[in-house]
CSV table of C-alpha atoms and ligand atoms in Angstrom, one decimal:
chain,number,residue,atom,x,y,z
A,239,MET,CA,156.6,117.6,-23.0
A,240,LEU,CA,154.0,119.0,-21.0
A,241,ARG,CA,154.6,116.6,-18.7
A,242,LEU,CA,158.2,116.7,-18.6
A,243,ALA,CA,157.4,120.3,-17.8
A,244,VAL,CA,155.2,119.5,-15.0
A,245,GLY,CA,157.6,117.4,-13.5
A,246,THR,CA,159.9,119.7,-13.4
A,247,LEU,CA,158.0,122.1,-11.6
A,248,PHE,CA,157.0,119.5,-8.9
A,249,LEU,CA,160.8,118.4,-7.8
A,250,ALA,CA,162.2,122.1,-7.7
A,251,SER,CA,158.8,123.3,-5.8
A,252,THR,CA,159.6,120.3,-3.5
A,253,LEU,CA,163.0,120.9,-3.2
A,254,ALA,CA,162.2,124.2,-2.4
A,255,ALA,CA,159.7,123.2,0.4
A,256,ALA,CA,162.0,120.8,1.3
A,257,VAL,CA,164.6,123.9,2.3
A,258,VAL,CA,162.8,125.8,4.4
A,259,ALA,CA,163.1,124.0,6.7
A,260,ASP,CA,167.1,124.4,6.8
A,261,ASP,CA,167.3,127.7,6.3
A,262,ASP,CA,165.0,128.5,8.5
A,263,GLY,CA,167.8,126.2,10.5
A,264,ARG,CA,170.3,128.9,9.9
A,265,SER,CA,168.3,131.2,11.0
A,266,ALA,CA,166.7,130.3,13.9
A,267,SER,CA,170.4,128.8,15.5
A,268,THR,CA,172.1,131.6,14.6
A,269,PRO,CA,172.2,133.9,17.9
A,270,VAL,CA,169.7,137.4,18.6
A,271,THR,CA,170.3,139.3,15.6
A,272,THR,CA,170.2,142.9,16.5
A,273,THR,CA,167.1,145.0,14.2
A,274,THR,CA,166.0,148.8,14.4
A,275,VAL,CA,162.4,148.6,14.8
A,276,LEU,CA,160.4,151.7,13.3
A,277,ALA,CA,160.0,154.4,15.4
A,278,ALA,CA,162.0,153.5,18.5
A,279,GLU,CA,164.5,155.1,19.6
A,280,THR,CA,166.8,152.2,20.3
A,281,THR,CA,167.4,149.0,19.0
A,282,THR,CA,166.3,146.2,19.9
A,283,THR,CA,167.1,142.7,19.5
A,284,THR,CA,165.0,139.9,17.8
A,285,ALA,CA,165.0,136.4,16.3
A,286,VAL,CA,163.1,136.1,13.3
A,287,ARG,CA,165.1,138.4,11.5
A,288,PRO,CA,167.9,136.2,9.1
A,289,ALA,CA,171.3,137.1,10.0
A,290,THR,CA,172.4,137.7,6.1
A,291,GLU,CA,169.5,140.6,5.6
A,292,PRO,CA,170.7,143.9,7.2
A,293,PRO,CA,168.9,145.9,9.4
A,294,THR,CA,166.5,147.9,8.0
A,295,THR,CA,163.5,150.2,8.7
A,296,THR,CA,159.9,150.0,7.1
A,297,ALA,CA,157.4,152.3,7.1
A,298,VAL,CA,154.6,150.6,6.6
A,299,LEU,CA,151.7,154.0,8.4
A,300,PRO,CA,152.5,156.8,10.1
A,301,VAL,CA,152.1,157.0,13.4
A,302,PRO,CA,149.3,159.6,14.3
A,303,THR,CA,150.0,160.0,18.3
A,304,SER,CA,146.0,160.6,18.3
A,305,ALA,CA,145.1,157.1,17.4
A,306,ALA,CA,146.2,155.5,20.5
A,307,PRO,CA,144.2,151.8,20.5
A,308,ALA,CA,142.4,151.2,23.1
A,309,LEU,CA,143.8,147.8,25.1
A,310,ALA,CA,142.6,145.6,27.7
A,311,GLY,CA,145.6,143.8,28.4
A,312,PRO,CA,148.8,143.2,26.5
A,313,ALA,CA,148.1,142.1,22.9
A,314,LYS,CA,150.0,139.6,21.9
A,315,VAL,CA,149.6,139.4,17.8
A,316,VAL,CA,146.6,141.7,16.2
A,317,VAL,CA,145.1,141.8,13.0
A,318,SER,CA,145.6,144.7,10.6
A,319,ARG,CA,142.8,147.1,8.5
A,320,SER,CA,143.8,144.8,6.0
A,321,GLY,CA,143.4,141.8,7.5
A,322,VAL,CA,147.8,141.0,8.6
A,323,VAL,CA,148.2,138.6,11.7
A,324,LEU,CA,151.0,140.8,13.2
A,325,PRO,CA,152.6,139.1,16.7
A,326,VAL,CA,153.2,142.5,18.2
A,327,VAL,CA,157.2,143.5,19.9
A,328,ARG,CA,155.5,146.1,22.0
A,329,ILE,CA,152.9,148.5,22.5
A,330,GLU,CA,154.3,151.9,21.7
A,331,GLY,CA,152.3,154.9,22.2
A,332,GLY,CA,150.9,155.3,19.0
A,333,GLY,CA,150.6,151.9,18.2
A,334,TYR,CA,152.2,148.4,17.8
A,335,ALA,CA,155.4,147.9,17.8
A,336,VAL,CA,155.8,145.1,15.2
A,337,THR,CA,157.0,141.7,13.0
A,338,THR,CA,155.9,141.8,9.3
A,339,PRO,CA,155.2,138.7,7.6
A,340,CYS,CA,159.1,139.4,6.0
A,341,GLY,CA,160.5,139.1,9.3
A,342,LYS,CA,160.6,143.2,9.4
A,343,GLY,CA,159.7,145.9,12.0
A,344,ALA,CA,156.6,148.0,11.7
A,345,THR,CA,154.7,150.0,13.5
A,346,VAL,CA,150.3,149.8,12.7
A,347,THR,CA,147.6,151.5,14.3
A,348,GLN,CA,144.5,150.4,14.3
A,349,ALA,CA,144.7,147.1,14.8
A,350,THR,CA,142.6,144.2,16.4
A,351,PRO,CA,144.0,141.9,19.1
A,352,VAL,CA,143.4,138.6,18.2
A,353,ASP,CA,144.6,135.6,20.7
A,354,GLY,CA,143.4,131.8,20.5
A,355,VAL,CA,144.2,128.4,22.0
A,356,VAL,CA,145.4,126.8,18.6
A,357,VAL,CA,147.5,128.2,16.1
A,358,LEU,CA,146.9,127.2,11.8
A,359,ASP,CA,149.2,127.5,9.7
A,360,ALA,CA,148.5,127.5,5.9
A,361,GLY,CA,152.4,127.1,3.9
A,362,HIS,CA,153.9,128.7,1.5
A,363,GLY,CA,152.2,132.1,-0.3
A,364,GLY,CA,152.6,135.6,-2.5
A,365,ARG,CA,155.6,134.3,-5.0
A,366,GLU,CA,156.3,131.1,-3.1
A,367,PRO,CA,153.5,128.5,-4.5
A,368,GLY,CA,155.0,125.3,-2.9
A,369,ALA,CA,154.0,122.4,-4.8
A,370,VAL,CA,151.5,123.3,-8.3
A,371,GLY,CA,149.0,120.5,-9.0
A,372,PRO,CA,148.7,119.4,-13.3
A,373,ASN,CA,145.6,121.7,-12.8
A,374,GLY,CA,146.9,124.5,-11.7
A,375,LEU,CA,146.1,124.2,-8.2
A,376,THR,CA,148.6,126.0,-5.9
A,377,GLU,CA,149.5,124.5,-2.5
A,378,ARG,CA,149.4,128.2,-1.3
A,379,ALA,CA,145.4,128.5,-2.4
A,380,LEU,CA,144.7,125.4,-1.5
A,381,ASN,CA,146.6,125.3,2.5
A,382,LEU,CA,144.9,128.6,3.1
A,383,ALA,CA,140.9,127.6,2.1
A,384,VAL,CA,141.4,124.4,4.2
A,385,THR,CA,143.0,126.1,7.0
A,386,ASN,CA,140.1,128.9,6.6
A,387,HIS,CA,138.2,125.8,6.7
A,388,ALA,CA,139.6,124.0,10.1
A,389,LYS,CA,139.6,127.5,11.5
A,390,ALA,CA,136.0,127.8,10.8
A,391,ALA,CA,135.1,124.1,12.6
A,392,LEU,CA,136.7,125.0,15.0
A,393,GLU,CA,135.4,128.6,16.0
A,394,ARG,CA,131.9,126.9,15.7
A,395,ALA,CA,133.5,123.5,19.0
A,396,GLY,CA,134.1,126.6,20.5
A,397,PHE,CA,137.9,127.2,20.2
A,398,GLY,CA,139.6,130.1,19.6
A,399,VAL,CA,141.8,130.5,16.8
A,400,VAL,CA,144.8,132.1,15.3
A,401,LEU,CA,146.1,132.2,11.8
A,402,THR,CA,150.0,132.8,10.9
A,403,ARG,CA,149.0,133.5,6.9
A,404,SER,CA,145.7,135.2,6.2
A,405,GLY,CA,146.4,136.0,2.6
A,406,ASP,CA,148.0,135.4,-0.2
A,407,TYR,CA,151.3,136.7,0.7
A,408,ARG,CA,154.9,135.7,1.6
A,409,MET,CA,155.6,135.1,5.0
A,410,THR,CA,158.9,133.6,6.4
A,411,ILE,CA,159.7,130.6,8.4
A,412,GLY,CA,160.5,133.1,10.9
A,413,ALA,CA,157.5,135.1,11.4
A,414,ARG,CA,155.4,132.2,11.3
A,415,ALA,CA,157.0,131.1,14.3
A,416,ALA,CA,156.7,134.3,15.7
A,417,VAL,CA,153.1,134.2,15.2
A,418,VAL,CA,153.1,131.2,17.4
A,419,LYS,CA,155.6,132.1,20.5
A,420,ALA,CA,153.7,135.5,20.7
A,421,VAL,CA,149.7,133.3,21.3
A,422,ALA,CA,151.7,130.2,23.2
A,423,PRO,CA,148.5,128.2,21.9
A,424,LYS,CA,147.9,124.4,22.9
A,425,ALA,CA,148.0,123.3,19.5
A,426,PHE,CA,149.9,124.5,16.3
A,427,VAL,CA,149.3,122.4,12.9
A,428,SER,CA,151.2,124.0,9.7
A,429,ILE,CA,149.1,122.4,6.6
A,430,HIS,CA,150.4,121.5,3.4
A,431,HIS,CA,149.8,119.0,0.6
A,432,ASN,CA,153.0,116.6,-0.8
A,433,ALA,CA,154.5,115.8,-4.0
A,434,GLU,CA,157.0,113.6,-5.5
A,435,PRO,CA,155.9,110.3,-4.2
A,436,ASP,CA,157.2,106.7,-4.7
A,437,GLY,CA,154.1,104.8,-6.2
A,438,PRO,CA,151.0,103.9,-5.8
A,439,ARG,CA,148.9,103.3,-2.7
A,440,PRO,CA,146.1,101.4,-3.5
A,441,GLU,CA,144.5,101.2,0.1
A,442,GLY,CA,143.9,104.5,0.3
A,443,PRO,CA,145.5,108.0,1.0
A,444,GLY,CA,149.0,108.6,1.0
A,445,SER,CA,148.8,111.1,3.8
A,446,GLU,CA,151.4,112.1,6.4
A,447,THR,CA,152.1,114.0,9.4
A,448,TYR,CA,155.5,114.8,10.5
A,449,TYR,CA,155.7,115.2,14.7
A,450,GLN,CA,158.5,117.1,17.0
A,451,THR,CA,160.7,114.2,18.3
A,452,ALA,CA,161.2,115.5,21.4
A,453,SER,CA,157.4,115.9,22.0
A,454,ALA,CA,154.8,112.8,23.5
A,455,ASP,CA,152.4,115.7,22.9
A,456,SER,CA,153.7,116.7,19.3
A,457,LYS,CA,153.4,113.1,18.6
A,458,ARG,CA,149.6,112.1,19.9
A,459,LEU,CA,148.2,115.4,18.1
A,460,SER,CA,150.0,114.2,14.8
A,461,GLY,CA,148.7,110.8,15.5
A,462,LEU,CA,145.7,112.1,15.3
A,463,LEU,CA,145.9,113.8,12.3
A,464,TYR,CA,147.0,111.0,11.0
A,465,GLU,CA,144.0,109.3,11.9
A,466,GLU,CA,141.7,112.0,11.2
A,467,ILE,CA,142.9,112.9,7.5
A,468,VAL,CA,143.1,109.4,6.0
A,469,LYS,CA,139.4,108.3,7.5
A,470,ALA,CA,137.8,111.8,6.1
A,471,LEU,CA,139.9,111.2,2.5
A,472,SER,CA,139.8,107.3,2.1
A,473,ALA,CA,135.3,107.9,1.6
A,474,TYR,CA,136.8,108.8,-1.6
A,475,PRO,CA,138.1,105.8,-4.2
A,476,ILE,CA,140.7,107.7,-6.4
A,477,ALA,CA,143.8,106.4,-7.4
A,478,TRP,CA,146.2,107.5,-4.2
A,479,VAL,CA,149.8,108.1,-4.1
A,480,ALA,CA,152.2,107.9,-1.3
A,481,ASP,CA,155.9,107.3,0.8
A,482,ARG,CA,156.2,104.2,0.9
A,483,ASP,CA,156.4,105.2,5.0
A,484,ALA,CA,153.3,107.4,5.0
A,485,GLY,CA,152.2,107.8,7.8
A,486,THR,CA,153.1,109.4,11.5
A,487,LYS,CA,156.4,110.3,11.4
A,488,TYR,CA,159.5,112.4,11.8
A,489,ARG,CA,162.6,113.7,10.2
A,490,ILE,CA,165.2,114.5,11.9
A,491,ASN,CA,168.3,117.0,10.2
A,492,ASP,CA,172.1,116.0,10.4
A,493,ARG,CA,171.9,118.3,13.4
A,494,GLY,CA,170.1,115.7,15.4
A,495,ASP,CA,167.1,118.5,15.4
A,496,ASP,CA,163.7,118.2,14.0
A,497,TYR,CA,164.2,118.9,10.2
A,498,TYR,CA,161.3,120.9,9.7
A,499,GLY,CA,161.7,124.3,10.4
A,500,ILE,CA,158.5,124.9,11.4
A,501,ILE,CA,158.0,122.7,13.7
A,502,ARG,CA,161.3,122.9,14.9
A,503,THR,CA,161.5,126.1,16.1
A,504,THR,CA,157.9,126.2,17.7
A,505,LYS,CA,159.3,124.0,20.7
A,506,GLY,CA,157.6,124.0,23.3
A,507,THR,CA,154.3,124.4,21.6
A,508,PRO,CA,153.0,121.1,20.4
A,509,SER,CA,153.2,121.7,17.0
A,510,SER,CA,152.8,119.2,14.0
A,511,LEU,CA,153.4,119.1,9.4
A,512,ALA,CA,150.5,117.8,8.1
A,513,GLU,CA,150.9,116.8,4.5
A,514,LEU,CA,147.6,116.0,3.8
A,515,ALA,CA,147.5,114.4,0.1
A,516,PHE,CA,149.6,114.7,-3.1
A,517,ILE,CA,148.7,117.6,-4.9
A,518,SER,CA,150.8,116.3,-7.5
A,519,ASN,CA,148.6,113.6,-8.2
A,520,PRO,CA,145.9,114.2,-11.3
A,521,PRO,CA,142.9,112.2,-9.4
A,522,GLU,CA,144.0,113.8,-6.0
A,523,ALA,CA,144.3,117.5,-8.0
A,524,GLU,CA,140.9,117.1,-8.9
A,525,LEU,CA,139.9,115.9,-6.2
A,526,LEU,CA,141.9,118.3,-4.3
A,527,SER,CA,140.4,121.4,-6.1
A,528,ARG,CA,136.5,120.9,-5.0
A,529,PRO,CA,135.7,123.2,-2.5
A,530,ASP,CA,133.5,120.3,-0.5
A,531,VAL,CA,136.7,118.5,-0.5
A,532,GLN,CA,138.9,121.3,1.0
A,533,GLN,CA,136.0,121.7,4.0
A,534,VAL,CA,136.0,117.8,4.1
A,535,GLU,CA,140.1,118.1,4.8
A,536,GLY,CA,139.4,121.3,7.2
A,537,GLU,CA,137.4,119.2,9.1
A,538,ALA,CA,139.2,117.1,9.6
A,539,VAL,CA,142.3,118.6,10.7
A,540,ALA,CA,140.0,120.2,13.2
A,541,LYS,CA,138.1,117.6,14.5
A,542,ALA,CA,142.1,116.1,15.2
A,543,ILE,CA,142.6,118.9,17.0
A,544,VAL,CA,139.2,118.7,19.0
A,545,ARG,CA,140.3,115.1,20.6
A,546,TYR,CA,143.8,116.1,20.9
A,547,LEU,CA,142.2,119.0,23.4
A,548,THR,CA,139.5,117.0,24.8
A,549,THR,CA,140.7,113.6,24.9
A,550,LYS,CA,143.5,111.6,26.4
A,551,ASP,CA,143.1,109.5,21.9
A,552,PRO,CA,146.7,108.1,21.3
A,553,GLY,CA,146.4,108.6,17.6
A,554,SER,CA,147.6,106.0,15.0
A,555,GLY,CA,149.6,105.5,12.3
A,556,PHE,CA,152.7,105.8,13.6
A,557,THR,CA,155.9,105.0,11.2
A,558,THR,CA,159.3,104.4,11.5
A,559,PRO,CA,160.9,106.7,8.0
A,560,TYR,CA,163.7,105.1,5.9
A,561,PRO,CA,166.3,107.9,5.8
A,562,ARG,CA,166.5,110.3,2.9
A,563,ASP,CA,169.2,113.4,1.7
A,564,SER,CA,168.4,116.5,2.5
A,565,PRO,CA,168.1,118.6,-0.6
A,566,ALA,CA,169.4,121.5,-1.4
A,567,GLY,CA,168.1,124.9,-2.6
A,568,SER,CA,166.5,128.0,-0.9
A,569,GLY,CA,162.8,129.2,0.7
A,570,GLY,CA,161.1,129.8,3.9
A,571,GLY,CA,163.2,133.0,4.0
A,572,ALA,CA,163.2,136.8,4.1
A,573,ASP,CA,165.2,137.3,0.5
A,574,ASN,CA,163.5,139.4,-1.9
A,575,CYS,CA,160.0,139.5,0.8
A,576,VAL,CA,158.0,142.0,0.1
A,577,ASP,CA,155.3,142.1,2.9
A,578,PRO,CA,151.3,142.5,1.6
A,579,PRO,CA,150.2,146.2,2.8
A,580,LEU,CA,149.3,146.1,6.1
B,965,ZN,ZN1,154.2,122.9,1.2
């Protein structure tokens, strides 16, 4: 009974995760939508708002004219007082007009400009937990922990990092992509954990990294991520699972474009979607709940990115995926999205 319930939950999570891409594809392929941004006298255009949501003004903070931020130059991304990462639409008299995690317009003051050569994305968040392990471990929490370890390791190596999601809140794919577009980093990695494997994989971890099919740089980044992740996780002799076509791969939608929105909408930046291990597999979920293993994963991601940035190593694990049907569902959009306090 419990097993059935858990299995159903995994399936639901998988479907939700898959549709994130599809939902986002529709919003990404929709022409620019007119949106009213708070504190602006005129309307402004932004591409991150889904076409299905009516224009909204969000009063997040008052904008005292005496609190103008000190700027050394045009800020692309700021971190709010509460730690939320916000792409800047423009600088206004008393603060920054930004895009919120739900893809809305807002104005903040007392925010800190940030920049980096790498952007990292912790998948899911808030009321979108992603896949959930049989031990209760959620992707939203695990992905963020691993992402923070990767950020710390990259910073120790001297590379500046900007996160898309810095806490446990929802964030649309469009808002994540807006951070990437604002920073225009040399590399972008979206960190996830997988569910619904095909079966056991005695030879080791069933890690998968997805690349942008039109980008040789994205392919090399993904190959290096696959190489480092598998190398790091292979140290643990557990009962791994996988899809039959695990490896460095791609997925195409019915329009011939990249299926997953997080790498499709970040074209122009070498991007990779990494499914590090299977959170749905009990032995892997137990392993992934260990803080030391979360650190190992994060450091493997960081090592791959450093190799991408500093060498011409080609990476490995390249495979031809078998065809998959596109699941239906919803997720990654702005429906009922509630922004965190800014
Ligand atoms: Zn995920």
